[in-house]
PDB file of C-alpha atoms in Angstrom:
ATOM      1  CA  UNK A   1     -16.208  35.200  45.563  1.00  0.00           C
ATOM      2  CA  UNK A   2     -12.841  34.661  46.260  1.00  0.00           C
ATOM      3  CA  UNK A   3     -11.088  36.939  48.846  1.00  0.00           C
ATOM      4  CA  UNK A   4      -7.553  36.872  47.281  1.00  0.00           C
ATOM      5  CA  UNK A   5      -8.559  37.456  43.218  1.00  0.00           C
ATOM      6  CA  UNK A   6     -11.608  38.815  43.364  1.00  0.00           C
ATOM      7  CA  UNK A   7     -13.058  36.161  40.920  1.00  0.00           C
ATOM      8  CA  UNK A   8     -16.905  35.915  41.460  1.00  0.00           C
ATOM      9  CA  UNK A   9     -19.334  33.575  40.303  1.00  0.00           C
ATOM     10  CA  UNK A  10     -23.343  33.993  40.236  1.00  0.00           C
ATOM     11  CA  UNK A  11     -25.744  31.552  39.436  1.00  0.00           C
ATOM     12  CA  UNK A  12     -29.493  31.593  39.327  1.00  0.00           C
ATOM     13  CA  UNK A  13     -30.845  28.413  41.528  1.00  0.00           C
ATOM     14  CA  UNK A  14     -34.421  27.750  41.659  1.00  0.00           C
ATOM     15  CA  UNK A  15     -34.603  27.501  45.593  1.00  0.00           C
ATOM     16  CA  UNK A  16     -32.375  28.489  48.522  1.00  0.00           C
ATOM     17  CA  UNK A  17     -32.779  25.371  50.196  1.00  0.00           C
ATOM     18  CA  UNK A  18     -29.740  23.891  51.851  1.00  0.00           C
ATOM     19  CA  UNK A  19     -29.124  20.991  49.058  1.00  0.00           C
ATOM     20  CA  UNK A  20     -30.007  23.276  46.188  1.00  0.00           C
ATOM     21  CA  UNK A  21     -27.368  25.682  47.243  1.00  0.00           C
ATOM     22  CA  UNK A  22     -24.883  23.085  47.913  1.00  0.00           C
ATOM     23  CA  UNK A  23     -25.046  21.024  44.564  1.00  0.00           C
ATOM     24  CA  UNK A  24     -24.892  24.453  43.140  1.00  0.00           C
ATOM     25  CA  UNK A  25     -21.342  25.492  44.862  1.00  0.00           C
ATOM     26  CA  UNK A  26     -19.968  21.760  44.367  1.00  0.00           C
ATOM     27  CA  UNK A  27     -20.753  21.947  40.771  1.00  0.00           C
ATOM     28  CA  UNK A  28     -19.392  25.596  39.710  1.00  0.00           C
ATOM     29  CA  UNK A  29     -16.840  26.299  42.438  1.00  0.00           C
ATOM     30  CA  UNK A  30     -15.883  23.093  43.796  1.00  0.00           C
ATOM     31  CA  UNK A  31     -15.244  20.884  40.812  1.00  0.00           C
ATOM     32  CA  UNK A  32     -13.715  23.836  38.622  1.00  0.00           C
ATOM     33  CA  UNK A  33     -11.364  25.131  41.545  1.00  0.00           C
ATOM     34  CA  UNK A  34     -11.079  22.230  44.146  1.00  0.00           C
ATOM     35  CA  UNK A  35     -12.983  22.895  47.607  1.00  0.00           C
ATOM     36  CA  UNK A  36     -11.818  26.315  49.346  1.00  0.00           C
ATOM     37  CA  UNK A  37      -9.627  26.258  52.748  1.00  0.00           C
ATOM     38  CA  UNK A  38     -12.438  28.650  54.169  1.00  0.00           C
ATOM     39  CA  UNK A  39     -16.587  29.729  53.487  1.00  0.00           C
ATOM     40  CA  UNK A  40     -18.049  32.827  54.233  1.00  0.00           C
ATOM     41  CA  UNK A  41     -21.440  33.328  54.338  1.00  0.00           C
ATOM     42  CA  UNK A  42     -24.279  35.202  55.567  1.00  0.00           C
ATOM     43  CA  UNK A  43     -25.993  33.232  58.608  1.00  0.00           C
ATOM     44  CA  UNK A  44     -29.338  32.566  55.941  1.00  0.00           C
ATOM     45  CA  UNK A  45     -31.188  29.463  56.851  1.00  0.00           C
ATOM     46  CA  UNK A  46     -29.679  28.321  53.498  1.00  0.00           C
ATOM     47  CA  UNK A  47     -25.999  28.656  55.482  1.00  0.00           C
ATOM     48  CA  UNK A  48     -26.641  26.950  58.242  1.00  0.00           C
ATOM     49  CA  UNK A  49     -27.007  22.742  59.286  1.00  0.00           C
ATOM     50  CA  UNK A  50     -27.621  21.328  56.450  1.00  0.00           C
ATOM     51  CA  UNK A  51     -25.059  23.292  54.042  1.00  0.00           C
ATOM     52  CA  UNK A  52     -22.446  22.990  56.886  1.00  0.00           C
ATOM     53  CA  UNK A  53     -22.951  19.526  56.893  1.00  0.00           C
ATOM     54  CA  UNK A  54     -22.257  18.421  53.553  1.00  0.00           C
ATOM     55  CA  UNK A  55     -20.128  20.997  52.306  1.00  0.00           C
ATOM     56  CA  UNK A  56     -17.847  22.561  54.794  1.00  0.00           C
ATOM     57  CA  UNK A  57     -17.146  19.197  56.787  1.00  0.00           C
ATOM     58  CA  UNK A  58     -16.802  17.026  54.348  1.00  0.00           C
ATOM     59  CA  UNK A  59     -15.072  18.568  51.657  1.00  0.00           C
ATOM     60  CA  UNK A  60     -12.722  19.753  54.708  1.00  0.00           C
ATOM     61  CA  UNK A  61     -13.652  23.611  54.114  1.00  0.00           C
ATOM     62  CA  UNK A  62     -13.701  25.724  57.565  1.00  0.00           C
ATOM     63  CA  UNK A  63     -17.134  27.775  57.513  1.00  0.00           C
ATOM     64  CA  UNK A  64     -17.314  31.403  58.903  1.00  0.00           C
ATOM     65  CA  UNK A  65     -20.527  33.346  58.917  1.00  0.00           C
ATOM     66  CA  UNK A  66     -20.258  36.583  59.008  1.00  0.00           C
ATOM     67  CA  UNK A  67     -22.119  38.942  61.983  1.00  0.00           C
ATOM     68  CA  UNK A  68     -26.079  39.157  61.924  1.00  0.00           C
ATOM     69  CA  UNK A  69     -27.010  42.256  61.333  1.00  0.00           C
ATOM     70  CA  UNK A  70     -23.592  44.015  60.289  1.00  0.00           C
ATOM     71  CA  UNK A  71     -22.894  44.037  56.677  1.00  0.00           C
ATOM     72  CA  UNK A  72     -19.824  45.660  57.318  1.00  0.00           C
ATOM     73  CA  UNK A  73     -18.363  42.146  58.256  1.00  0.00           C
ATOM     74  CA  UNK A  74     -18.625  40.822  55.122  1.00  0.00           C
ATOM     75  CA  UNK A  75     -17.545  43.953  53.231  1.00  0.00           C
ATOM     76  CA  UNK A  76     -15.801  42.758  49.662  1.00  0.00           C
ATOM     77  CA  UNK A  77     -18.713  40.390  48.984  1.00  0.00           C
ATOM     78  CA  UNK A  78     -21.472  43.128  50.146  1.00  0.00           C
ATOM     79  CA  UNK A  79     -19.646  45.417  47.737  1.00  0.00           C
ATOM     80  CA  UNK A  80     -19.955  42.854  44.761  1.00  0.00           C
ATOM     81  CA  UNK A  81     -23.453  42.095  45.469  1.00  0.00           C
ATOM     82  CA  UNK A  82     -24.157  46.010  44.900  1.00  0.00           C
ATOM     83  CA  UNK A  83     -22.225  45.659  41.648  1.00  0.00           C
ATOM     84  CA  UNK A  84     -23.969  42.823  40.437  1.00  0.00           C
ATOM     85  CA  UNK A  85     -27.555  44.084  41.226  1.00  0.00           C
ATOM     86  CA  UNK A  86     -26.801  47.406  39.653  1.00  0.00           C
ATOM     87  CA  UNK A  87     -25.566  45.074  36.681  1.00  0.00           C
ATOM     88  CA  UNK A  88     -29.317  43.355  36.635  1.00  0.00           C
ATOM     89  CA  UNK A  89     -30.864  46.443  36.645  1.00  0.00           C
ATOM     90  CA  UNK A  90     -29.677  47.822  33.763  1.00  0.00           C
ATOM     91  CA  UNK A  91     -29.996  44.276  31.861  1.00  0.00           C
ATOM     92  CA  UNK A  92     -33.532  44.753  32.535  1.00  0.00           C
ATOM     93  CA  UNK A  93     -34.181  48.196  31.636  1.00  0.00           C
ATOM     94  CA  UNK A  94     -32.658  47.581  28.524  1.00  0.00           C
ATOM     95  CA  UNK A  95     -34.842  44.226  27.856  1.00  0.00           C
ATOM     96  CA  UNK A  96     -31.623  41.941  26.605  1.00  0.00           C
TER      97      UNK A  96
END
């Protein structure tokens, strides 16, 4: 999600291996909209080493993970999470 618009992007990704989620941010957020000046993520395994590596280095991004254990830290992209379960849910129930 972006901080300043708002704009959010979800994909479905087979794994949430390092490389999987990498190729996955280069190829919808990074090619569309140029690398970001700063990441924030959760500290997930899929976060850390290996996506720091070859995303936030390279492409020059600075990567902040939010606090373990305190949601609160990373509160606009908690909220949109909510949103976009609640969202699944009811695509479900209905059966579309």
């Amino acid at each position: 999600m972006d901080h300043a618009t708002r704009y959010m992007m979800a994909k479905i990704v087979p794994t949430l291996d390092a490389m999987q989620i990498f190729r996955t941010f280069y190829r919808h957020w990074v090619v569309p909209f140029g690398p970001p000046r700063i990441v924030l993520t959760d500290n997930g395994t899929s976060f850390r080493g290996a996506f720091r590596a070859k995303a936030a280095y390279p492409l020059g991004c600075k990567h902040l993970t939010a606090a373990p254990f305190r949601p609160q830290g990373n509160g606009v992209n908690e909220a949109s999470h909510q949103k976009l379960l609640n969202v699944l849910k009811a695509i479900r129930q209905e059966g579309v």
